Amino acid sequence: MNLPEHIAIIMDGNGRWAKKRLLPRMMGHRKGSENLKKLINDCDALGLKHITFYAFSTENWKRSEEEVSNLMDLLREYLNDHIKNEKDNNFKIDFIGDMSRLAPDIQEKMLLVKELYSSHKGIFVHIAMNYGSRDEITRAVRKIADEVAAGEISPSEITEKTITDRLDTQGVPDPELLIRTSGEQRLSNFLMWQLAYSEFYFTDKLWPDFRIEDLMKAVESFNGRDRRFGGRNEVK
Ligand code: FPP
């Protein structure tokens, strides 16, 4: 089986998972966070190189104050757990998105975890927090405009690579496969530049129920796809 080098996942359906069990939404997010930890270890064991998870979008601030604050507390817990159990984890981790809007203590913990995990040898985990593709591209364009204004590059020198290199995902290969759970079939402002040629896989499984076996089904489906990147595969 051909394993993609990088898989991106939109973790959707925590709220519905909780609702089905008459539990508060927060319990769905908590289960979702536990599932995230488990799936990362399973993907590491599988030998995957990169995995990116959509944890909080630039649009998620529109949710109730209570839900946003609960999600931020869950993130604190998640980061604390990573700081405490650093020795038991083999993966590397970083964060994409605009960190500047997150609470200062969260930003500090993110930097610390990234640093602590930087010498690890396993899968590279990328967590999207306050991430939106339009926001990411806007920030990249602003950087380029600043460089042009400073005379460091000229507009005619701007290529796709100039943009790619100024995105939060700089240096990371594009995901070959995108998975979205819970039956929704939207991109929701996730990695729009990076997913230009990726295969999409949608499953009805809600995120807290999504296991490594489900990920393998997505990989099987990926293996059956004819990837042409806009060209033609000649019949030999
Ligand atoms: C979508 O489910 C999920 C989110 C908006 C949050 C994703 C967060 C986690 C999986 C856990 C937290 C992770 C970290 C790193 C702290 P939804 O609430 O939109 O579900 P619904 O569509 O069923 O209501």
PDB file of C-alpha atoms and ligand atoms in Angstrom:
ATOM      1  CA  MET A   1       0.000   0.000   0.000  1.00  0.00           C
ATOM      2  CA  ASN A   2       1.205   3.452  -0.934  1.00  0.00           C
ATOM      3  CA  LEU A   3       1.106   5.630   2.182  1.00  0.00           C
ATOM      4  CA  PRO A   4       0.783   9.377   1.531  1.00  0.00           C
ATOM      5  CA  GLU A   5       3.606  11.440   2.982  1.00  0.00           C
ATOM      6  CA  HIS A   6       1.192  13.986   4.447  1.00  0.00           C
ATOM      7  CA  ILE A   7      -2.474  13.690   5.441  1.00  0.00           C
ATOM      8  CA  ALA A   8      -4.634  16.648   6.536  1.00  0.00           C
ATOM      9  CA  ILE A   9      -7.700  16.118   8.705  1.00  0.00           C
ATOM     10  CA  ILE A  10     -10.739  18.301   9.452  1.00  0.00           C
ATOM     11  CA  MET A  11     -11.918  16.973  12.815  1.00  0.00           C
ATOM     12  CA  ASP A  12     -15.659  17.562  12.641  1.00  0.00           C
ATOM     13  CA  GLY A  13     -18.642  16.236  14.583  1.00  0.00           C
ATOM     14  CA  ASN A  14     -17.664  16.606  18.253  1.00  0.00           C
ATOM     15  CA  GLY A  15     -20.891  18.497  18.984  1.00  0.00           C
ATOM     16  CA  ARG A  16     -23.088  15.864  17.309  1.00  0.00           C
ATOM     17  CA  TRP A  17     -21.212  13.072  19.102  1.00  0.00           C
ATOM     18  CA  ALA A  18     -22.095  14.695  22.438  1.00  0.00           C
ATOM     19  CA  LYS A  19     -25.673  15.511  21.411  1.00  0.00           C
ATOM     20  CA  LYS A  20     -26.354  11.880  20.470  1.00  0.00           C
ATOM     21  CA  ARG A  21     -25.413  10.950  24.041  1.00  0.00           C
ATOM     22  CA  LEU A  22     -27.269  13.882  25.644  1.00  0.00           C
ATOM     23  CA  LEU A  23     -23.937  15.217  26.905  1.00  0.00           C
ATOM     24  CA  PRO A  24     -22.720  18.849  26.910  1.00  0.00           C
ATOM     25  CA  ARG A  25     -20.861  19.875  23.709  1.00  0.00           C
ATOM     26  CA  MET A  26     -17.691  20.186  25.745  1.00  0.00           C
ATOM     27  CA  MET A  27     -17.675  16.429  26.363  1.00  0.00           C
ATOM     28  CA  GLY A  28     -17.555  15.938  22.604  1.00  0.00           C
ATOM     29  CA  HIS A  29     -14.534  18.225  22.352  1.00  0.00           C
ATOM     30  CA  ARG A  30     -12.876  16.413  25.254  1.00  0.00           C
ATOM     31  CA  LYS A  31     -13.411  13.035  23.562  1.00  0.00           C
ATOM     32  CA  GLY A  32     -12.172  14.636  20.338  1.00  0.00           C
ATOM     33  CA  SER A  33      -8.996  15.789  22.047  1.00  0.00           C
ATOM     34  CA  GLU A  34      -8.391  12.284  23.485  1.00  0.00           C
ATOM     35  CA  ASN A  35      -8.930  10.831  20.037  1.00  0.00           C
ATOM     36  CA  LEU A  36      -6.439  13.295  18.584  1.00  0.00           C
ATOM     37  CA  LYS A  37      -3.739  12.068  20.988  1.00  0.00           C
ATOM     38  CA  LYS A  38      -4.465   8.429  20.235  1.00  0.00           C
ATOM     39  CA  LEU A  39      -4.575   8.868  16.473  1.00  0.00           C
ATOM     40  CA  ILE A  40      -1.238  10.729  16.475  1.00  0.00           C
ATOM     41  CA  ASN A  41       0.459   7.744  18.155  1.00  0.00           C
ATOM     42  CA  ASP A  42      -1.199   5.315  15.751  1.00  0.00           C
ATOM     43  CA  CYS A  43      -0.117   7.390  12.739  1.00  0.00           C
ATOM     44  CA  ASP A  44       3.415   7.566  14.120  1.00  0.00           C
ATOM     45  CA  ALA A  45       3.470   3.766  14.431  1.00  0.00           C
ATOM     46  CA  LEU A  46       2.240   3.543  10.833  1.00  0.00           C
ATOM     47  CA  GLY A  47       5.240   5.531   9.588  1.00  0.00           C
ATOM     48  CA  LEU A  48       3.390   8.560   8.238  1.00  0.00           C
ATOM     49  CA  LYS A  49       5.706  11.591   7.870  1.00  0.00           C
ATOM     50  CA  HIS A  50       3.340  14.562   8.354  1.00  0.00           C
ATOM     51  CA  ILE A  51      -0.189  15.063   9.620  1.00  0.00           C
ATOM     52  CA  THR A  52      -2.094  18.337   9.943  1.00  0.00           C
ATOM     53  CA  PHE A  53      -5.201  18.746  12.125  1.00  0.00           C
ATOM     54  CA  TYR A  54      -7.729  21.591  11.981  1.00  0.00           C
ATOM     55  CA  ALA A  55      -8.367  22.332  15.674  1.00  0.00           C
ATOM     56  CA  PHE A  56      -9.671  25.938  15.693  1.00  0.00           C
ATOM     57  CA  SER A  57     -10.485  28.164  12.730  1.00  0.00           C
ATOM     58  CA  THR A  58     -10.449  31.943  12.389  1.00  0.00           C
ATOM     59  CA  GLU A  59     -14.263  31.597  12.162  1.00  0.00           C
ATOM     60  CA  ASN A  60     -14.609  29.565  15.384  1.00  0.00           C
ATOM     61  CA  TRP A  61     -14.428  32.784  17.471  1.00  0.00           C
ATOM     62  CA  LYS A  62     -18.089  33.266  16.427  1.00  0.00           C
ATOM     63  CA  ARG A  63     -19.124  30.389  18.702  1.00  0.00           C
ATOM     64  CA  SER A  64     -20.507  31.182  22.176  1.00  0.00           C
ATOM     65  CA  GLU A  65     -18.093  32.753  24.631  1.00  0.00           C
ATOM     66  CA  GLU A  66     -18.461  29.662  26.797  1.00  0.00           C
ATOM     67  CA  GLU A  67     -17.533  27.231  24.012  1.00  0.00           C
ATOM     68  CA  VAL A  68     -14.547  29.327  22.892  1.00  0.00           C
ATOM     69  CA  SER A  69     -13.279  29.578  26.451  1.00  0.00           C
ATOM     70  CA  ASN A  70     -13.783  25.830  26.989  1.00  0.00           C
ATOM     71  CA  LEU A  71     -11.851  25.046  23.797  1.00  0.00           C
ATOM     72  CA  MET A  72      -9.005  27.329  24.903  1.00  0.00           C
ATOM     73  CA  ASP A  73      -8.892  25.569  28.291  1.00  0.00           C
ATOM     74  CA  LEU A  74      -8.817  22.222  26.516  1.00  0.00           C
ATOM     75  CA  LEU A  75      -5.895  23.467  24.440  1.00  0.00           C
ATOM     76  CA  ARG A  76      -4.093  24.529  27.654  1.00  0.00           C
ATOM     77  CA  GLU A  77      -4.653  21.038  29.073  1.00  0.00           C
ATOM     78  CA  TYR A  78      -3.474  19.469  25.841  1.00  0.00           C
ATOM     79  CA  LEU A  79      -0.280  21.546  25.853  1.00  0.00           C
ATOM     80  CA  ASN A  80       0.368  20.908  29.569  1.00  0.00           C
ATOM     81  CA  ASP A  81      -0.012  17.200  28.955  1.00  0.00           C
ATOM     82  CA  HIS A  82       2.554  17.429  26.151  1.00  0.00           C
ATOM     83  CA  ILE A  83       4.977  19.325  28.387  1.00  0.00           C
ATOM     84  CA  LYS A  84       4.572  16.784  31.206  1.00  0.00           C
ATOM     85  CA  ASN A  85       4.795  13.669  29.037  1.00  0.00           C
ATOM     86  CA  GLU A  86       7.435  14.828  26.589  1.00  0.00           C
ATOM     87  CA  LYS A  87       9.613  11.769  27.244  1.00  0.00           C
ATOM     88  CA  ASP A  88       6.793   9.354  26.311  1.00  0.00           C
ATOM     89  CA  ASN A  89       6.127  10.994  22.955  1.00  0.00           C
ATOM     90  CA  ASN A  90       8.124  10.444  19.810  1.00  0.00           C
ATOM     91  CA  PHE A  91       6.486  12.985  17.470  1.00  0.00           C
ATOM     92  CA  LYS A  92       7.503  16.505  16.495  1.00  0.00           C
ATOM     93  CA  ILE A  93       4.883  19.233  16.680  1.00  0.00           C
ATOM     94  CA  ASP A  94       4.267  22.768  15.493  1.00  0.00           C
ATOM     95  CA  PHE A  95       1.305  25.095  15.073  1.00  0.00           C
ATOM     96  CA  ILE A  96      -0.053  26.930  12.065  1.00  0.00           C
ATOM     97  CA  GLY A  97      -2.365  29.938  12.125  1.00  0.00           C
ATOM     98  CA  ASP A  98      -2.186  33.416  13.618  1.00  0.00           C
ATOM     99  CA  MET A  99      -0.873  32.885  17.149  1.00  0.00           C
ATOM    100  CA  SER A 100      -1.043  36.591  17.999  1.00  0.00           C
ATOM    101  CA  ARG A 101      -4.759  36.453  18.847  1.00  0.00           C
ATOM    102  CA  LEU A 102      -4.318  33.619  21.348  1.00  0.00           C
ATOM    103  CA  ALA A 103      -3.788  34.290  25.081  1.00  0.00           C
ATOM    104  CA  PRO A 104      -0.109  34.968  25.948  1.00  0.00           C
ATOM    105  CA  ASP A 105       0.154  31.894  28.214  1.00  0.00           C
ATOM    106  CA  ILE A 106      -1.092  29.680  25.353  1.00  0.00           C
ATOM    107  CA  GLN A 107       1.429  31.224  22.952  1.00  0.00           C
ATOM    108  CA  GLU A 108       4.221  30.560  25.458  1.00  0.00           C
ATOM    109  CA  LYS A 109       3.157  26.934  25.942  1.00  0.00           C
ATOM    110  CA  MET A 110       2.990  26.415  22.163  1.00  0.00           C
ATOM    111  CA  LEU A 111       6.528  27.742  21.721  1.00  0.00           C
ATOM    112  CA  LEU A 112       7.755  25.592  24.597  1.00  0.00           C
ATOM    113  CA  VAL A 113       6.146  22.389  23.256  1.00  0.00           C
ATOM    114  CA  LYS A 114       7.479  23.071  19.770  1.00  0.00           C
ATOM    115  CA  GLU A 115      10.978  23.540  21.187  1.00  0.00           C
ATOM    116  CA  LEU A 116      10.804  20.523  23.538  1.00  0.00           C
ATOM    117  CA  TYR A 117       9.657  18.240  20.703  1.00  0.00           C
ATOM    118  CA  SER A 118      12.001  19.603  18.043  1.00  0.00           C
ATOM    119  CA  SER A 119      14.617  16.857  18.454  1.00  0.00           C
ATOM    120  CA  HIS A 120      12.071  14.020  18.260  1.00  0.00           C
ATOM    121  CA  LYS A 121      12.354  11.632  15.339  1.00  0.00           C
ATOM    122  CA  GLY A 122       8.743  10.546  14.716  1.00  0.00           C
ATOM    123  CA  ILE A 123       5.834  11.922  12.700  1.00  0.00           C
ATOM    124  CA  PHE A 124       5.636  15.720  12.336  1.00  0.00           C
ATOM    125  CA  VAL A 125       2.274  16.888  13.704  1.00  0.00           C
ATOM    126  CA  HIS A 126       0.930  20.284  12.635  1.00  0.00           C
ATOM    127  CA  ILE A 127      -1.974  21.710  14.626  1.00  0.00           C
ATOM    128  CA  ALA A 128      -4.008  24.509  13.024  1.00  0.00           C
ATOM    129  CA  MET A 129      -5.073  26.955  15.751  1.00  0.00           C
ATOM    130  CA  ASN A 130      -6.772  30.246  14.864  1.00  0.00           C
ATOM    131  CA  TYR A 131      -6.066  29.170  11.325  1.00  0.00           C
ATOM    132  CA  GLY A 132      -7.824  30.291   8.160  1.00  0.00           C
ATOM    133  CA  SER A 133      -6.461  29.877   4.673  1.00  0.00           C
ATOM    134  CA  ARG A 134      -7.557  33.336   3.542  1.00  0.00           C
ATOM    135  CA  ASP A 135      -5.932  34.849   6.624  1.00  0.00           C
ATOM    136  CA  GLU A 136      -2.720  32.872   6.003  1.00  0.00           C
ATOM    137  CA  ILE A 137      -2.563  33.987   2.350  1.00  0.00           C
ATOM    138  CA  THR A 138      -3.339  37.591   3.346  1.00  0.00           C
ATOM    139  CA  ARG A 139      -0.470  37.556   5.861  1.00  0.00           C
ATOM    140  CA  ALA A 140       1.869  36.098   3.214  1.00  0.00           C
ATOM    141  CA  VAL A 141       0.862  38.806   0.714  1.00  0.00           C
ATOM    142  CA  ARG A 142       1.509  41.481   3.348  1.00  0.00           C
ATOM    143  CA  LYS A 143       5.016  40.063   3.968  1.00  0.00           C
ATOM    144  CA  ILE A 144       5.764  40.117   0.252  1.00  0.00           C
ATOM    145  CA  ALA A 145       4.453  43.694  -0.047  1.00  0.00           C
ATOM    146  CA  ASP A 146       6.757  44.735   2.812  1.00  0.00           C
ATOM    147  CA  GLU A 147       9.721  43.084   1.065  1.00  0.00           C
ATOM    148  CA  VAL A 148       8.849  44.829  -2.201  1.00  0.00           C
ATOM    149  CA  ALA A 149       8.508  48.171  -0.390  1.00  0.00           C
ATOM    150  CA  ALA A 150      11.918  47.610   1.232  1.00  0.00           C
ATOM    151  CA  GLY A 151      13.427  46.907  -2.210  1.00  0.00           C
ATOM    152  CA  GLU A 152      14.344  43.325  -1.259  1.00  0.00           C
ATOM    153  CA  ILE A 153      12.457  41.744  -4.175  1.00  0.00           C
ATOM    154  CA  SER A 154      10.887  43.153  -7.312  1.00  0.00           C
ATOM    155  CA  PRO A 155       7.282  42.315  -8.324  1.00  0.00           C
ATOM    156  CA  SER A 156       8.495  40.509 -11.454  1.00  0.00           C
ATOM    157  CA  GLU A 157      10.472  38.079  -9.275  1.00  0.00           C
ATOM    158  CA  ILE A 158       7.339  36.888  -7.421  1.00  0.00           C
ATOM    159  CA  THR A 159       6.588  33.234  -8.208  1.00  0.00           C
ATOM    160  CA  GLU A 160       4.355  30.564  -6.665  1.00  0.00           C
ATOM    161  CA  LYS A 161       7.369  29.584  -4.551  1.00  0.00           C
ATOM    162  CA  THR A 162       7.615  33.149  -3.168  1.00  0.00           C
ATOM    163  CA  ILE A 163       4.089  32.674  -1.811  1.00  0.00           C
ATOM    164  CA  THR A 164       4.542  29.023  -0.690  1.00  0.00           C
ATOM    165  CA  ASP A 165       7.653  30.032   1.272  1.00  0.00           C
ATOM    166  CA  ARG A 166       5.745  32.699   3.204  1.00  0.00           C
ATOM    167  CA  LEU A 167       2.843  30.506   4.286  1.00  0.00           C
ATOM    168  CA  ASP A 168       2.685  28.994   7.792  1.00  0.00           C
ATOM    169  CA  THR A 169       3.342  25.584   6.204  1.00  0.00           C
ATOM    170  CA  GLN A 170       6.698  26.687   4.780  1.00  0.00           C
ATOM    171  CA  GLY A 171       8.996  23.687   4.242  1.00  0.00           C
ATOM    172  CA  VAL A 172       6.203  21.117   4.668  1.00  0.00           C
ATOM    173  CA  PRO A 173       5.154  19.061   1.603  1.00  0.00           C
ATOM    174  CA  ASP A 174       1.532  19.594   0.480  1.00  0.00           C
ATOM    175  CA  PRO A 175      -0.939  17.026   1.857  1.00  0.00           C
ATOM    176  CA  GLU A 176      -1.755  14.367  -0.740  1.00  0.00           C
ATOM    177  CA  LEU A 177      -4.943  13.430   1.089  1.00  0.00           C
ATOM    178  CA  LEU A 178      -7.569  15.444   2.974  1.00  0.00           C
ATOM    179  CA  ILE A 179     -10.001  13.670   5.290  1.00  0.00           C
ATOM    180  CA  ARG A 180     -13.108  15.324   6.750  1.00  0.00           C
ATOM    181  CA  THR A 181     -15.242  13.511   9.298  1.00  0.00           C
ATOM    182  CA  SER A 182     -18.971  13.781  10.127  1.00  0.00           C
ATOM    183  CA  GLY A 183     -20.404  13.800   6.614  1.00  0.00           C
ATOM    184  CA  GLU A 184     -19.804  17.470   5.817  1.00  0.00           C
ATOM    185  CA  GLN A 185     -18.240  18.039   2.410  1.00  0.00           C
ATOM    186  CA  ARG A 186     -16.645  21.478   2.641  1.00  0.00           C
ATOM    187  CA  LEU A 187     -13.124  22.888   2.891  1.00  0.00           C
ATOM    188  CA  SER A 188     -14.075  25.539   5.483  1.00  0.00           C
ATOM    189  CA  ASN A 189     -11.105  27.788   4.754  1.00  0.00           C
ATOM    190  CA  PHE A 190      -8.548  25.008   5.401  1.00  0.00           C
ATOM    191  CA  LEU A 191      -5.210  24.863   3.504  1.00  0.00           C
ATOM    192  CA  MET A 192      -6.746  26.115   0.243  1.00  0.00           C
ATOM    193  CA  TRP A 193      -3.373  26.798  -1.364  1.00  0.00           C
ATOM    194  CA  GLN A 194      -1.780  23.558  -0.156  1.00  0.00           C
ATOM    195  CA  LEU A 195      -4.710  21.268  -1.120  1.00  0.00           C
ATOM    196  CA  ALA A 196      -4.820  22.398  -4.759  1.00  0.00           C
ATOM    197  CA  TYR A 197      -4.077  18.868  -6.070  1.00  0.00           C
ATOM    198  CA  SER A 198      -4.986  16.731  -3.047  1.00  0.00           C
ATOM    199  CA  GLU A 199      -7.484  13.898  -3.027  1.00  0.00           C
ATOM    200  CA  PHE A 200     -10.507  14.466  -0.754  1.00  0.00           C
ATOM    201  CA  TYR A 201     -12.101  11.748   1.382  1.00  0.00           C
ATOM    202  CA  PHE A 202     -15.296  12.235   3.365  1.00  0.00           C
ATOM    203  CA  THR A 203     -16.617   9.883   6.022  1.00  0.00           C
ATOM    204  CA  ASP A 204     -19.791   9.909   8.116  1.00  0.00           C
ATOM    205  CA  LYS A 205     -17.823   8.892  11.224  1.00  0.00           C
ATOM    206  CA  LEU A 206     -17.909  11.628  13.875  1.00  0.00           C
ATOM    207  CA  TRP A 207     -14.440  12.770  14.957  1.00  0.00           C
ATOM    208  CA  PRO A 208     -14.456  11.146  18.459  1.00  0.00           C
ATOM    209  CA  ASP A 209     -15.249   7.793  16.743  1.00  0.00           C
ATOM    210  CA  PHE A 210     -12.628   8.099  13.982  1.00  0.00           C
ATOM    211  CA  ARG A 211      -9.912   5.435  14.397  1.00  0.00           C
ATOM    212  CA  ILE A 212      -6.732   4.385  12.597  1.00  0.00           C
ATOM    213  CA  GLU A 213      -8.794   1.709  10.757  1.00  0.00           C
ATOM    214  CA  ASP A 214     -10.939   4.515   9.320  1.00  0.00           C
ATOM    215  CA  LEU A 215      -7.824   6.399   8.272  1.00  0.00           C
ATOM    216  CA  MET A 216      -6.597   3.244   6.524  1.00  0.00           C
ATOM    217  CA  LYS A 217      -9.889   3.094   4.590  1.00  0.00           C
ATOM    218  CA  ALA A 218      -9.196   6.623   3.395  1.00  0.00           C
ATOM    219  CA  VAL A 219      -5.675   5.584   2.362  1.00  0.00           C
ATOM    220  CA  GLU A 220      -7.115   2.582   0.452  1.00  0.00           C
ATOM    221  CA  SER A 221      -9.472   4.906  -1.384  1.00  0.00           C
ATOM    222  CA  PHE A 222      -6.525   7.252  -2.084  1.00  0.00           C
ATOM    223  CA  ASN A 223      -4.595   4.310  -3.539  1.00  0.00           C
ATOM    224  CA  GLY A 224      -7.381   3.647  -6.000  1.00  0.00           C
ATOM    225  CA  ARG A 225      -7.410   7.208  -7.356  1.00  0.00           C
ATOM    226  CA  ASP A 226      -5.887   8.200 -10.660  1.00  0.00           C
ATOM    227  CA  ARG A 227      -3.808  11.291  -9.825  1.00  0.00           C
ATOM    228  CA  ARG A 228      -3.021  13.272 -12.961  1.00  0.00           C
ATOM    229  CA  PHE A 229      -2.176  16.750 -11.598  1.00  0.00           C
ATOM    230  CA  GLY A 230      -3.887  18.310 -14.599  1.00  0.00           C
ATOM    231  CA  GLY A 231      -2.019  16.128 -17.110  1.00  0.00           C
ATOM    232  CA  ARG A 232      -3.061  12.882 -18.785  1.00  0.00           C
ATOM    233  CA  ASN A 233      -2.015   9.375 -17.880  1.00  0.00           C
ATOM    234  CA  GLU A 234      -1.215   7.737 -21.206  1.00  0.00           C
ATOM    235  CA  VAL A 235      -2.476   4.168 -21.722  1.00  0.00           C
ATOM    236  CA  LYS A 236       0.654   2.105 -22.334  1.00  0.00           C
TER     237      LYS A 236
HETATM  238  C1  FPP B   1     -15.681  20.468  15.156  1.00  0.00           C
HETATM  239  O1  FPP B   1     -16.761  19.831  15.793  1.00  0.00           O
HETATM  240  C2  FPP B   1     -14.577  20.555  16.049  1.00  0.00           C
HETATM  241  C3  FPP B   1     -14.011  21.714  16.505  1.00  0.00           C
HETATM  242  C4  FPP B   1     -14.464  23.057  16.132  1.00  0.00           C
HETATM  243  C5  FPP B   1     -12.916  21.660  17.463  1.00  0.00           C
HETATM  244  C6  FPP B   1     -11.900  20.615  17.194  1.00  0.00           C
HETATM  245  C7  FPP B   1     -11.208  20.349  18.441  1.00  0.00           C
HETATM  246  C8  FPP B   1     -10.855  19.130  18.903  1.00  0.00           C
HETATM  247  C9  FPP B   1     -11.026  17.874  18.150  1.00  0.00           C
HETATM  248  C10 FPP B   1     -10.263  18.909  20.213  1.00  0.00           C
HETATM  249  C11 FPP B   1      -9.442  19.990  20.725  1.00  0.00           C
HETATM  250  C12 FPP B   1      -8.104  19.968  20.200  1.00  0.00           C
HETATM  251  C13 FPP B   1      -7.128  20.619  20.817  1.00  0.00           C
HETATM  252  C14 FPP B   1      -5.773  20.655  20.238  1.00  0.00           C
HETATM  253  C15 FPP B   1      -7.390  21.293  22.072  1.00  0.00           C
HETATM  254  P1  FPP B   1     -18.095  20.648  15.954  1.00  0.00           P
HETATM  255  O2  FPP B   1     -18.119  21.242  17.316  1.00  0.00           O
HETATM  256  O3  FPP B   1     -18.243  21.624  14.838  1.00  0.00           O
HETATM  257  O4  FPP B   1     -19.141  19.488  15.841  1.00  0.00           O
HETATM  258  P2  FPP B   1     -20.618  19.614  15.291  1.00  0.00           P
HETATM  259  O5  FPP B   1     -20.521  20.086  13.870  1.00  0.00           O
HETATM  260  O6  FPP B   1     -21.128  18.221  15.416  1.00  0.00           O
HETATM  261  O7  FPP B   1     -21.340  20.582  16.189  1.00  0.00           O
END
